[in-house]
Every structure is written in C-alpha cells, then in structure tokens.
Short mmCIF file of C-alpha atoms and ligand atoms in Angstrom, two decimals:
data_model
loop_
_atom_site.label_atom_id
_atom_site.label_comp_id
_atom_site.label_asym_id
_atom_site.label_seq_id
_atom_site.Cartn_x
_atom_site.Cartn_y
_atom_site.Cartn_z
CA UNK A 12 -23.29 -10.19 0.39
CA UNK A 13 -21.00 -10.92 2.82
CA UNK A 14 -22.13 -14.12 3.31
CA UNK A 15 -20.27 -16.63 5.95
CA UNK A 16 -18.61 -13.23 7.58
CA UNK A 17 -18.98 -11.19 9.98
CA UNK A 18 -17.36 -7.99 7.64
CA UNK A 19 -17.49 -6.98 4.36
CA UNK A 20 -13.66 -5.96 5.72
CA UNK A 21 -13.07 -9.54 6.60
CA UNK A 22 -14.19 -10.88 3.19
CA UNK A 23 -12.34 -8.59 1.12
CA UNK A 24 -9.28 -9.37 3.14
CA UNK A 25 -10.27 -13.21 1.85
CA UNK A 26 -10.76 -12.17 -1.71
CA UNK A 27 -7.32 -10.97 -2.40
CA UNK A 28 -5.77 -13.99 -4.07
CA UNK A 29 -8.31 -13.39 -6.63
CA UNK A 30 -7.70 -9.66 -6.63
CA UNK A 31 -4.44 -10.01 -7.28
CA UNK A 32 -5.09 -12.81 -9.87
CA UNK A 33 -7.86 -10.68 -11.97
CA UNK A 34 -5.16 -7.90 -11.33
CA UNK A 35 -2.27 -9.70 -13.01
CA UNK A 36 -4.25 -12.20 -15.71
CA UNK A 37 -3.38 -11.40 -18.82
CA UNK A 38 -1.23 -8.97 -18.68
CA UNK A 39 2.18 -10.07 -18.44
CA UNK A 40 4.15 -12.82 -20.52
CA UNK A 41 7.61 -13.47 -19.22
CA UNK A 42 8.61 -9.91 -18.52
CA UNK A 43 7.07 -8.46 -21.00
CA UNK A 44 3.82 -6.44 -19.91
CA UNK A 45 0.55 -5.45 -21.70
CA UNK A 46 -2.56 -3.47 -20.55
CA UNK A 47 -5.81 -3.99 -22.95
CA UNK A 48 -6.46 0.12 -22.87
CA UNK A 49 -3.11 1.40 -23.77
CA UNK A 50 -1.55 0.96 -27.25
CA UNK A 51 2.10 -0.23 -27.56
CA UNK A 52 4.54 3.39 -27.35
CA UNK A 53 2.01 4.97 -25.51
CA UNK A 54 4.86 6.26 -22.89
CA UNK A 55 7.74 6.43 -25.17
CA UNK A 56 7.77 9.91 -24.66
CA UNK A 57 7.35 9.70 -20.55
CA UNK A 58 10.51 11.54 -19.33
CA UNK A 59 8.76 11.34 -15.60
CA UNK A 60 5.85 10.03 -13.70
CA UNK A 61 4.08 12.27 -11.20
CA UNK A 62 1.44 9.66 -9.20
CA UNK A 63 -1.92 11.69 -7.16
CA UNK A 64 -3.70 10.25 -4.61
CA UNK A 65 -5.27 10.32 -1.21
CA UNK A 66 -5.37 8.11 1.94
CA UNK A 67 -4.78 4.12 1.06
CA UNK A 68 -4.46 5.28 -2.54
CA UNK A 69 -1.47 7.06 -1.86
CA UNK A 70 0.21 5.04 -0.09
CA UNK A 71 -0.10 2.35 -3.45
CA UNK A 72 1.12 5.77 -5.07
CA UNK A 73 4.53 5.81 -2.85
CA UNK A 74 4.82 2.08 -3.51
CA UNK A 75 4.62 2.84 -7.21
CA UNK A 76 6.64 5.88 -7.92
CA UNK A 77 9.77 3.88 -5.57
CA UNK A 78 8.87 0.52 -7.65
CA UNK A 79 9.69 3.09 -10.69
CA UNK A 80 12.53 5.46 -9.72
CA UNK A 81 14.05 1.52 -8.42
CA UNK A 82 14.19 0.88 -12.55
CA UNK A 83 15.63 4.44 -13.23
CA UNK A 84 12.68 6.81 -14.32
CA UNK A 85 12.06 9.81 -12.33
CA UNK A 86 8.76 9.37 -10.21
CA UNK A 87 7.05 10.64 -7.75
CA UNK A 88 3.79 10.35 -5.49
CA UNK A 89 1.54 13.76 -3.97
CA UNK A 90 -0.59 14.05 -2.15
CA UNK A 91 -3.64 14.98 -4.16
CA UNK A 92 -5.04 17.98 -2.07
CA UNK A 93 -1.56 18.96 -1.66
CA UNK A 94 -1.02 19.22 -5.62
CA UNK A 95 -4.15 20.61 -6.21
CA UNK A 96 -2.91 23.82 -4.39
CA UNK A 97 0.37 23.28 -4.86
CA UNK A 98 1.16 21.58 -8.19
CA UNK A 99 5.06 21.77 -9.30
CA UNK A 100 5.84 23.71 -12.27
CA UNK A 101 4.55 21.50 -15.50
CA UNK A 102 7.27 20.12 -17.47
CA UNK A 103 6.98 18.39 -20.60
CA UNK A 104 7.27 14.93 -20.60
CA UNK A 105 5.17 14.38 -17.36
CA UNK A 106 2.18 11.98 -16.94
CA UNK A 107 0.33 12.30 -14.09
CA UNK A 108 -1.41 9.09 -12.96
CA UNK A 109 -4.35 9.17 -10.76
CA UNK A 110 -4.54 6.28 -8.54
CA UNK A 111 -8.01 6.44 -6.89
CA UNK A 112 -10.02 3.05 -5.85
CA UNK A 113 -13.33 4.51 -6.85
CA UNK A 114 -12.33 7.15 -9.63
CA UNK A 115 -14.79 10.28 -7.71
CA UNK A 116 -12.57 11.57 -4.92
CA UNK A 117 -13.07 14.72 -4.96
CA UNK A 118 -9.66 15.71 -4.26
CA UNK A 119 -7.94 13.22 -6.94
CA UNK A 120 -10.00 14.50 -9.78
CA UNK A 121 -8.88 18.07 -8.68
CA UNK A 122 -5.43 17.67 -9.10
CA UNK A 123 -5.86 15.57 -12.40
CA UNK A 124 -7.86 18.48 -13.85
CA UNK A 125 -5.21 20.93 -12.78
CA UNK A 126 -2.28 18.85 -14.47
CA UNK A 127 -4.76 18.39 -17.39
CA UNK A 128 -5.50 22.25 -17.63
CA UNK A 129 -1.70 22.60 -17.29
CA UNK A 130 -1.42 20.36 -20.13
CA UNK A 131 -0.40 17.24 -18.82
CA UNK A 132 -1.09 13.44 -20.20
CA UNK A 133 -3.34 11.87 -17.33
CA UNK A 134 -3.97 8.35 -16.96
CA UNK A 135 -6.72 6.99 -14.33
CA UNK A 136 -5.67 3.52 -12.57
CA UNK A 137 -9.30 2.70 -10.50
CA UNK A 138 -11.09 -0.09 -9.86
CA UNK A 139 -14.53 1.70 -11.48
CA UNK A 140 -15.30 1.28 -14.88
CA UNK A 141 -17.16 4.34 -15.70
CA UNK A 142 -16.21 6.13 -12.85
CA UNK A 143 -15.10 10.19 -13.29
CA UNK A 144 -11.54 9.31 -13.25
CA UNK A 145 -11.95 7.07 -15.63
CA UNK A 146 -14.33 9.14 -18.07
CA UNK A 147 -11.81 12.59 -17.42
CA UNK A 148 -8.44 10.72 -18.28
CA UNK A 149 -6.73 10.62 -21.56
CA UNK A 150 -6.35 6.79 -20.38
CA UNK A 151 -7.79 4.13 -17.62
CA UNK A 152 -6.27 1.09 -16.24
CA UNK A 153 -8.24 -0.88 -14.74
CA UNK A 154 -6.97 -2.60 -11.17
CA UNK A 155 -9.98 -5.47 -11.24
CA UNK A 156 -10.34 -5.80 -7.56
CA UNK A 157 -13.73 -6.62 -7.75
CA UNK A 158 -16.25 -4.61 -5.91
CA UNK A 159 -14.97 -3.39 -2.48
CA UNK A 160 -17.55 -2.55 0.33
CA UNK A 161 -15.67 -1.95 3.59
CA UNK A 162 -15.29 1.86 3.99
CA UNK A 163 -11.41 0.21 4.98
CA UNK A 164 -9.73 -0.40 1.51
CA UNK A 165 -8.32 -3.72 1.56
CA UNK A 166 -7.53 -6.09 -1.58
CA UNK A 167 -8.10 -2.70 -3.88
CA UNK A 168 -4.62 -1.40 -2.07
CA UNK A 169 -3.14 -4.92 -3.27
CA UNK A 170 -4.55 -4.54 -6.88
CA UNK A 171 -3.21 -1.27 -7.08
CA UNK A 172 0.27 -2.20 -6.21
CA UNK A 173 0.06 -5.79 -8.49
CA UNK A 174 -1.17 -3.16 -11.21
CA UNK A 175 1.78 -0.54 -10.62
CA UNK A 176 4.31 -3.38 -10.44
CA UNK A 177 3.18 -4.06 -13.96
CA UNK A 178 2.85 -0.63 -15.10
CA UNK A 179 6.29 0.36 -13.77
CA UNK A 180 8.12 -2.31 -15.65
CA UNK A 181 5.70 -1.42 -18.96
CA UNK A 182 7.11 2.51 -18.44
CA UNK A 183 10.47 1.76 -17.80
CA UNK A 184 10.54 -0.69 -20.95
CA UNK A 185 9.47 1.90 -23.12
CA UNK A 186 11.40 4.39 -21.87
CA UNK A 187 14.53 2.66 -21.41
CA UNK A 188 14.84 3.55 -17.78
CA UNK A 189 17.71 1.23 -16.48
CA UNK A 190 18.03 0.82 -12.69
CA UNK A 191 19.13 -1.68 -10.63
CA UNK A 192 15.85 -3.81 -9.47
CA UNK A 193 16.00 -7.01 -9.01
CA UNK A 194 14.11 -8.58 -12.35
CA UNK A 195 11.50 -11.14 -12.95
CA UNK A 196 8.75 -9.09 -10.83
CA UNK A 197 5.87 -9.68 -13.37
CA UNK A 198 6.45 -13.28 -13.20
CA UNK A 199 6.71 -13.34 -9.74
CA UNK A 200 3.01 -11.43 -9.28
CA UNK A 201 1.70 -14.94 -10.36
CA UNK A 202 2.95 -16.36 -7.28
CA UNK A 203 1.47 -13.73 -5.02
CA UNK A 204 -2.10 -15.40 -4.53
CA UNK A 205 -1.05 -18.20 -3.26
CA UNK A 206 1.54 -16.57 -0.53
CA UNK A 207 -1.53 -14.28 0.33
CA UNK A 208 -3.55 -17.86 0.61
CA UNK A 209 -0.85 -19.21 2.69
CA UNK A 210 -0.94 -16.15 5.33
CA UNK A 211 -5.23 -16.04 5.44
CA UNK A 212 -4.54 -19.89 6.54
CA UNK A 213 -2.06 -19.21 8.83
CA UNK A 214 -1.36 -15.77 10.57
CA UNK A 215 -0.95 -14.91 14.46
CA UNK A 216 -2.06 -11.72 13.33
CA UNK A 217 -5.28 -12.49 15.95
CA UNK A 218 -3.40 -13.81 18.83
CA UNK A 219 -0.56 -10.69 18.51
CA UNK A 220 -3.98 -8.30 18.53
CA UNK A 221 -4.87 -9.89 21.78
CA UNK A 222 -1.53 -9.27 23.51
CA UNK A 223 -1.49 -5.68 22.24
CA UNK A 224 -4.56 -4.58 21.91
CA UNK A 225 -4.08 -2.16 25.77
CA UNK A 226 -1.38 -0.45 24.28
CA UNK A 227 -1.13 3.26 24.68
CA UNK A 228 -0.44 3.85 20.74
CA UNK A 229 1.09 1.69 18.08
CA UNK A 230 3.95 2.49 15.25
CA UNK A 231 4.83 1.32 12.34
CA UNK A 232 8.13 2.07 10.73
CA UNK A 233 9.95 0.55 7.34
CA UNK A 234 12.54 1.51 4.00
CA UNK A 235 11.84 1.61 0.85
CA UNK A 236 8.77 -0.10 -0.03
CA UNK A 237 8.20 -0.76 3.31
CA UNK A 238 7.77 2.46 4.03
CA UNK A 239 4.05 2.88 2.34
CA UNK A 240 3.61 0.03 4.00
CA UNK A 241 4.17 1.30 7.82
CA UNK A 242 2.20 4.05 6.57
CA UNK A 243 -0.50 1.81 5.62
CA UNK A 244 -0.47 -0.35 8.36
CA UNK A 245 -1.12 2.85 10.46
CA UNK A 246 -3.77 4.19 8.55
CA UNK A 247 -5.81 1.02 8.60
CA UNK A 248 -5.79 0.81 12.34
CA UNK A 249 -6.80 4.20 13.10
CA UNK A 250 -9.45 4.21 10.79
CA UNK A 251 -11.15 0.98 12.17
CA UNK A 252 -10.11 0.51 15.89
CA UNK A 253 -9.47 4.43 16.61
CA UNK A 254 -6.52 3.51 18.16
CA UNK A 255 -3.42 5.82 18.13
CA UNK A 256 -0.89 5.32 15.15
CA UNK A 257 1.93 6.50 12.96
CA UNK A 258 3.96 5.12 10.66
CA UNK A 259 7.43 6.59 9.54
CA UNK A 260 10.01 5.99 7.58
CA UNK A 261 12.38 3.88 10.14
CA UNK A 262 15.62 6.08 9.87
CA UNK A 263 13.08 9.00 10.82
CA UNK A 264 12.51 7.50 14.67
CA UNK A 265 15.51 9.52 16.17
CA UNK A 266 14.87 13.09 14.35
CA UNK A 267 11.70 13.33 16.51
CA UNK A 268 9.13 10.01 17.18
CA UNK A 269 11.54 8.07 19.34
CA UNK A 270 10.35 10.18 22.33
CA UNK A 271 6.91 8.48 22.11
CA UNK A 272 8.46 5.34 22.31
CA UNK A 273 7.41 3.30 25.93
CA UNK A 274 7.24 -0.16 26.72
CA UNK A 275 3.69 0.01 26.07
CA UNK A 276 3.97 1.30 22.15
CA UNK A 277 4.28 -1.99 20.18
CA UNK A 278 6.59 -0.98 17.08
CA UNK A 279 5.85 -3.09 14.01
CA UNK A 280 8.71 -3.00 11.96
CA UNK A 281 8.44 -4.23 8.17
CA UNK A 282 11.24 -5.99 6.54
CA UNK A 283 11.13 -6.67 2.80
CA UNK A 284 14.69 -7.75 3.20
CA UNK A 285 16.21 -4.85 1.18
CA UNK A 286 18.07 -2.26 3.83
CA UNK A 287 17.85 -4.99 6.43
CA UNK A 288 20.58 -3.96 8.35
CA UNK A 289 19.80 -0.32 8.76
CA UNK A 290 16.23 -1.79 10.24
CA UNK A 291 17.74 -3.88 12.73
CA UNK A 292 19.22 -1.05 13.73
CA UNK A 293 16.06 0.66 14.23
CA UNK A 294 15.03 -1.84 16.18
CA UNK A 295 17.89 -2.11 18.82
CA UNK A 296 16.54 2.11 19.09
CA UNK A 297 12.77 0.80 20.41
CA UNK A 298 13.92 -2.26 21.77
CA UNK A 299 16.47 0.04 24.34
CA UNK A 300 13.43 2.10 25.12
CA UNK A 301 11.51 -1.21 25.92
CA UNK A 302 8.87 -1.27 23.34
CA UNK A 303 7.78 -4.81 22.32
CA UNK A 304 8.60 -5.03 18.63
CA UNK A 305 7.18 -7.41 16.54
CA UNK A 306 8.61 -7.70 12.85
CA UNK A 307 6.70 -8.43 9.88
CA UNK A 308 9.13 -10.63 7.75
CA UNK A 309 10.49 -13.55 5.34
CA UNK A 310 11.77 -16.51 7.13
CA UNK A 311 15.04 -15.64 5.51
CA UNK A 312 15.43 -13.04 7.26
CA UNK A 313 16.77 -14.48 10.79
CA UNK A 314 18.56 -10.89 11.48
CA UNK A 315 15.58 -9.23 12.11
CA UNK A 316 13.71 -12.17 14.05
CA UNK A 317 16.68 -12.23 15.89
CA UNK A 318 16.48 -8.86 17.52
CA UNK A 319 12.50 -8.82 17.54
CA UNK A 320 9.86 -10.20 20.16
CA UNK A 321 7.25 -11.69 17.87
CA UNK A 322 7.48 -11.97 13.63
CA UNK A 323 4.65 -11.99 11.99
CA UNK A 324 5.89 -14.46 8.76
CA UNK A 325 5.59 -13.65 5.34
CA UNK A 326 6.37 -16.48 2.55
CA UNK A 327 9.40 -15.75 0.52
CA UNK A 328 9.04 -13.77 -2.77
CA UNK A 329 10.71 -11.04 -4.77
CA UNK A 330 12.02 -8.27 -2.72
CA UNK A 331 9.46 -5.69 -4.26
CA UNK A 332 6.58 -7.67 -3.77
CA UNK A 333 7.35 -8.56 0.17
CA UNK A 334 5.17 -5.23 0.85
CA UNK A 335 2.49 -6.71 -0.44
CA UNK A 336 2.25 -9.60 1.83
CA UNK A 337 3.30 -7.62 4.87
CA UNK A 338 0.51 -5.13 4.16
CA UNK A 339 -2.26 -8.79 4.82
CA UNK A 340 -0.51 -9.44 7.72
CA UNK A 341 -1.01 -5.43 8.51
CA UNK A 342 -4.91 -5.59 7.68
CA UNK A 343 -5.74 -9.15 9.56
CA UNK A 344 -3.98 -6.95 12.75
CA UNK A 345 -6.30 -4.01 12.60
CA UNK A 346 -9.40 -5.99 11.93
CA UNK A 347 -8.67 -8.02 14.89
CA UNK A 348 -7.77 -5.61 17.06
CA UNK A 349 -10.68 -3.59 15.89
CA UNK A 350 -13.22 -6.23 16.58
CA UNK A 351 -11.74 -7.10 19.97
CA UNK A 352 -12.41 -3.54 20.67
CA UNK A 353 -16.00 -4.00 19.15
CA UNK A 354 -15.85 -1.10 16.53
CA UNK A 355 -17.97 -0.90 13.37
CA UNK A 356 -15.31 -1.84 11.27
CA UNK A 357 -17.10 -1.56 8.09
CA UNK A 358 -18.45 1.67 9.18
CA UNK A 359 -16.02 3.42 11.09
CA UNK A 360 -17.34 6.69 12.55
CA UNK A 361 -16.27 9.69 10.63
CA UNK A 362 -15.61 8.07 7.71
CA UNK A 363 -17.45 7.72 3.87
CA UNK A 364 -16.50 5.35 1.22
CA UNK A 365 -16.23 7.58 -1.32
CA UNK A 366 -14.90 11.37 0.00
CA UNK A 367 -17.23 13.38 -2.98
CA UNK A 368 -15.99 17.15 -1.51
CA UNK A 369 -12.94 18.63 -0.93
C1 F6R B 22 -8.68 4.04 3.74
C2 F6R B 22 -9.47 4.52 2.60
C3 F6R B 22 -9.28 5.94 2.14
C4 F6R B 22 -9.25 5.96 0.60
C5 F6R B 22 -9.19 7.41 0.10
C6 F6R B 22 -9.07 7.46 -1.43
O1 F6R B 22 -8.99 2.74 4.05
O2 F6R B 22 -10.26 3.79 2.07
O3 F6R B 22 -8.10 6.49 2.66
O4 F6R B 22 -8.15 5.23 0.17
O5 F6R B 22 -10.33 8.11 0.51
O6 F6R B 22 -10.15 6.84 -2.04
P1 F6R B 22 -10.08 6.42 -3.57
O7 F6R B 22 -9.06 5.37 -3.73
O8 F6R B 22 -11.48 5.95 -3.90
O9 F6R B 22 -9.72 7.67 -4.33
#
C-alpha cells in the first residue's frame, strides 16, 4: 500500500534509510564483513570479478566493479545482453556476479547461464528470495530492500550499492587485493540512513524541478563513482518524465556531447569530492556555453559550489559512499519533475517491472 503517497515511487524513495539499514545489519563488524549465505574463503580463489546487469542494475554494477578495482582486484561491469552475445574469453579465476533487483530478467539470467556453461562460479545479488537468479546461482546475496513496486527502481539501486560496498571489501580481504581506498567504508554504511533522512527532510530537489522543468534536454556528467551515478540520474528521468537525457563520464563532454550543450540544457554535475578539480573543469566547459549547472555535492566542497548556479547538498560521508546520497537527490529530481509534467510515474509508458524476454 502506498498509503499517505501519492507513488509507490515516492514511498520507496522514503523507505531507503531502512533499505540501507536491512542492507547493512548484520553484516559488518568494524571492517570486517560477513554475508549469512557465503562461507568464510569462499573467494580466496577470485583472481577477478566480472559484474552482469541491465538498466539501474548496471549502473550499481559500475559502482561495484570501480568500488573493487579502487581496493586492487580486477573488476569489471557488462552489460548483460551485451555479454550474452559477446562474453570475453573465460578465464579461470572469474566470478561472475549477477546483480538483478528481481532475479528473472531475462537478459541477466542469459549471460549468467553462459558464464555458468563456460564454467564460471556465479553468484546472484537480488532482492528476491526464490527468484531464478537466485535458484540458478552457485550463491545468492541477498540486498533486503524490501519489496519495490515502482516500475522506477529506487532504494533497491541503494541496497545494491550498500551490499557491493560490503561485498567489495569481503573480496578484496580474502583475496588480498591492496589498493589505495580510503578505509572504514563498512562502518561508515551505518551512517548512511540517517544522511539519506537528512536529504528526504530537506532537499530543493522540488523547487530546482520547477525552474528546469522547460528545458530542451538535461545531462548528467561525473568521475569515478560518480559516473554510474550521472548515468543513473539520466536513466531515472527518462524513464518517468520522458524527458531528454544523458549522462557521461565528465572528461567525455568535449570528444563529442559538448555540442548539445545550450543555455537551456541544465548540466547536473556530481561531485563525490574525489577528482574534484578535473570536474570543475568540466564545468567552466558548460558554464562558457551558458548552460545552468547545478552541482550535486558535500558542503566541503566550496570549489565546485563556487563555479556552479545551484548545489543540490549532500551531508558529508566517505568519499565512496557520496554516490549514494547524490543518487536521492537524483531520484527526488525526476519524480518531481515527472509529476509537474503529470506522467504516470509508477507506470511509465513502455515500460514493465520485470523485462521476462530478451
Ligand atoms: C530502471 C529499472 C530497470 C531495471 C532493469 C533490471 O528504473 O528499473 O532499468 O533496473 O530492467 O531489472 P532487474 O534489476 O530486476 O534485473
């Protein structure tokens, strides 16, 4: 039921501090991390991660494989239609993880059942208990999000990144990966409810919908794990308000999207203060073009305010988890825009829940 709202979207935006809670509880103890399915050593013999996925999925996929190559084990995230056709060659020592909300997208469990028939581990991470994923894997983890209604995935994208975070360190523990992240990011997941309380009480995520929402498209550009994010943030507002947008990867705006850039493409730029300078840069690019850009960011980070028009504020936390909060910020800006445009946001035309063919 969806109860005192107007969307099942809008409530499962609300729901994420307990997302993220159920996603986190019990799992870590300092930094030391434990999931209920998987035995201790169960990826002492991981020599690389390959992550499949599709749409939001995916993009919690990118977020994981960076949050592991960042603590030195080899990672990386596919498309899952893409690997289905075009798997790389297997090499020992390769898990593939499936990250799929509901654990029967069609495409997902296609490219897990190649890299199975090729001969590789395969772990499911879905919210579904039961679900094919889950059944077909060698192993499930479970992201807890609760059920999620909205055809727009909202707090299961958070749970899958909380749940990566964890994994990541768990893999790169066992493996004795050794990069240079910043540590303490399991302890610092239990402080990530309460930052995503703190934006749900306070965002101008509705009044900068109102002053952009007759824009002729909208971008969304970031590095390192803000990248997924922009990605993310784009894919959320397409899907609900069938507005026009991209995200890229912000050093990619002057090998080709820059030319779309007008004063009337607001560029949402996400800062997770890592690579801040290089993004300012990118902004002074859109701002010289005259596009309004409004930057999704701590309040340390008086750089980027500095060069942008609006900031959508983020509370502090560790640098890995900043795309986390960002991404709230991100969904409260397509839901409003979407319902000042009156779409069927928990319907959005075009669209299933669950995507059952390939
Ligand atoms: C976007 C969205 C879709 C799904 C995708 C994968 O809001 O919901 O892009 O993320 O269809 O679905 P799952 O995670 O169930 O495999």
């Amino acid at each position: 039921e969806k109860g005192a709202f107007d969307h099942y979207m809008r409530k499962e935006i609300d729901e994420q501090p307990t997302a993220i809670a159920q996603a986190v509880r019990g799992r870590a103890d300092g930094d030391e991390v434990a999931f209920e399915s998987l035995s201790p050593g169960a990826f002492a013999d991981v020599e690389r991660v390959h992550f499949v996925a599709c749409g939001t999925s995916y993009h919690a996929a990118l977020y994981g494989a960076q949050l592991l190559r960042d603590r030195g084990v080899p990672a990386r995230a596919y498309l899952a239609s893409e690997y289905a056709v075009t798997a790389p060659p297997t090499e020992d020592g390769t898990v593939l993880v499936g990250v799929t909300q509901s654990g029967e997208t069609a495409d997902t469990l296609a490219a897990l059942r190649r890299g199975a028939a090729e001969g590789l581990g395969t772990l499911a991470v879905t919210n579904v208990v039961g679900s094919t994923a889950a059944r077909e894997c060698d192993d499930t983890v479970l992201i807890r999000a609760g059920p999620e209604i909205g055809v727009a995935a909202t707090k299961t994208f958070s749970s899958q990144v909380a749940t990566l975070g964890l994994l990541a360190e768990r893999i790169a523990r066992e493996v004795g990966g050794s990069g240079s992240t910043p540590a303490g990011l399991p302890a610092a997941l239990d402080d990530v409810p309460d930052a995503v309380e703190t934006i749900l009480a306070d965002s101008s995520a509705s009044a900068l919908a109102t002053r952009y929402d007759d824009s002729d498209a909208y971008f969304f550009i970031g590095r390192g794990t803000g990248h997924p994010v922009a990605l993310e943030g784009a894919l959320k507002l397409k899907e609900i308000s069938y507005e026009h947008a991209e995200g890229f990867p912000a050093g990619e705006l002057k090998h080709g999207p820059l030319a779309l850039v007008t004063p009337s493409t607001p560029v949402f730029a996400i800062c997770t203060g890592q690579h801040t300078e290089k993004l300012v840069g990118s902004i002074e690019e859109v701002s010289a073009r005259g596009a309004p850009v409004v930057a999704v960011a701590p309040r340390s980070e008086r750089d980027v305010a500095a060069v942008a028009d609006d900031v959508l504020w983020v509370p502090e936390t560790h640098p890995e988890l900043v795309g986390v909060l960002a991404n709230v910020q991100l969904q409260l800006l397509s839901y409003h825009t979407a319902t000042l445009l009156d779409r069927p946001v928990d319907k959005p035309r075009n669209l299933a829940k669950s995507v059952t063919v390939e």
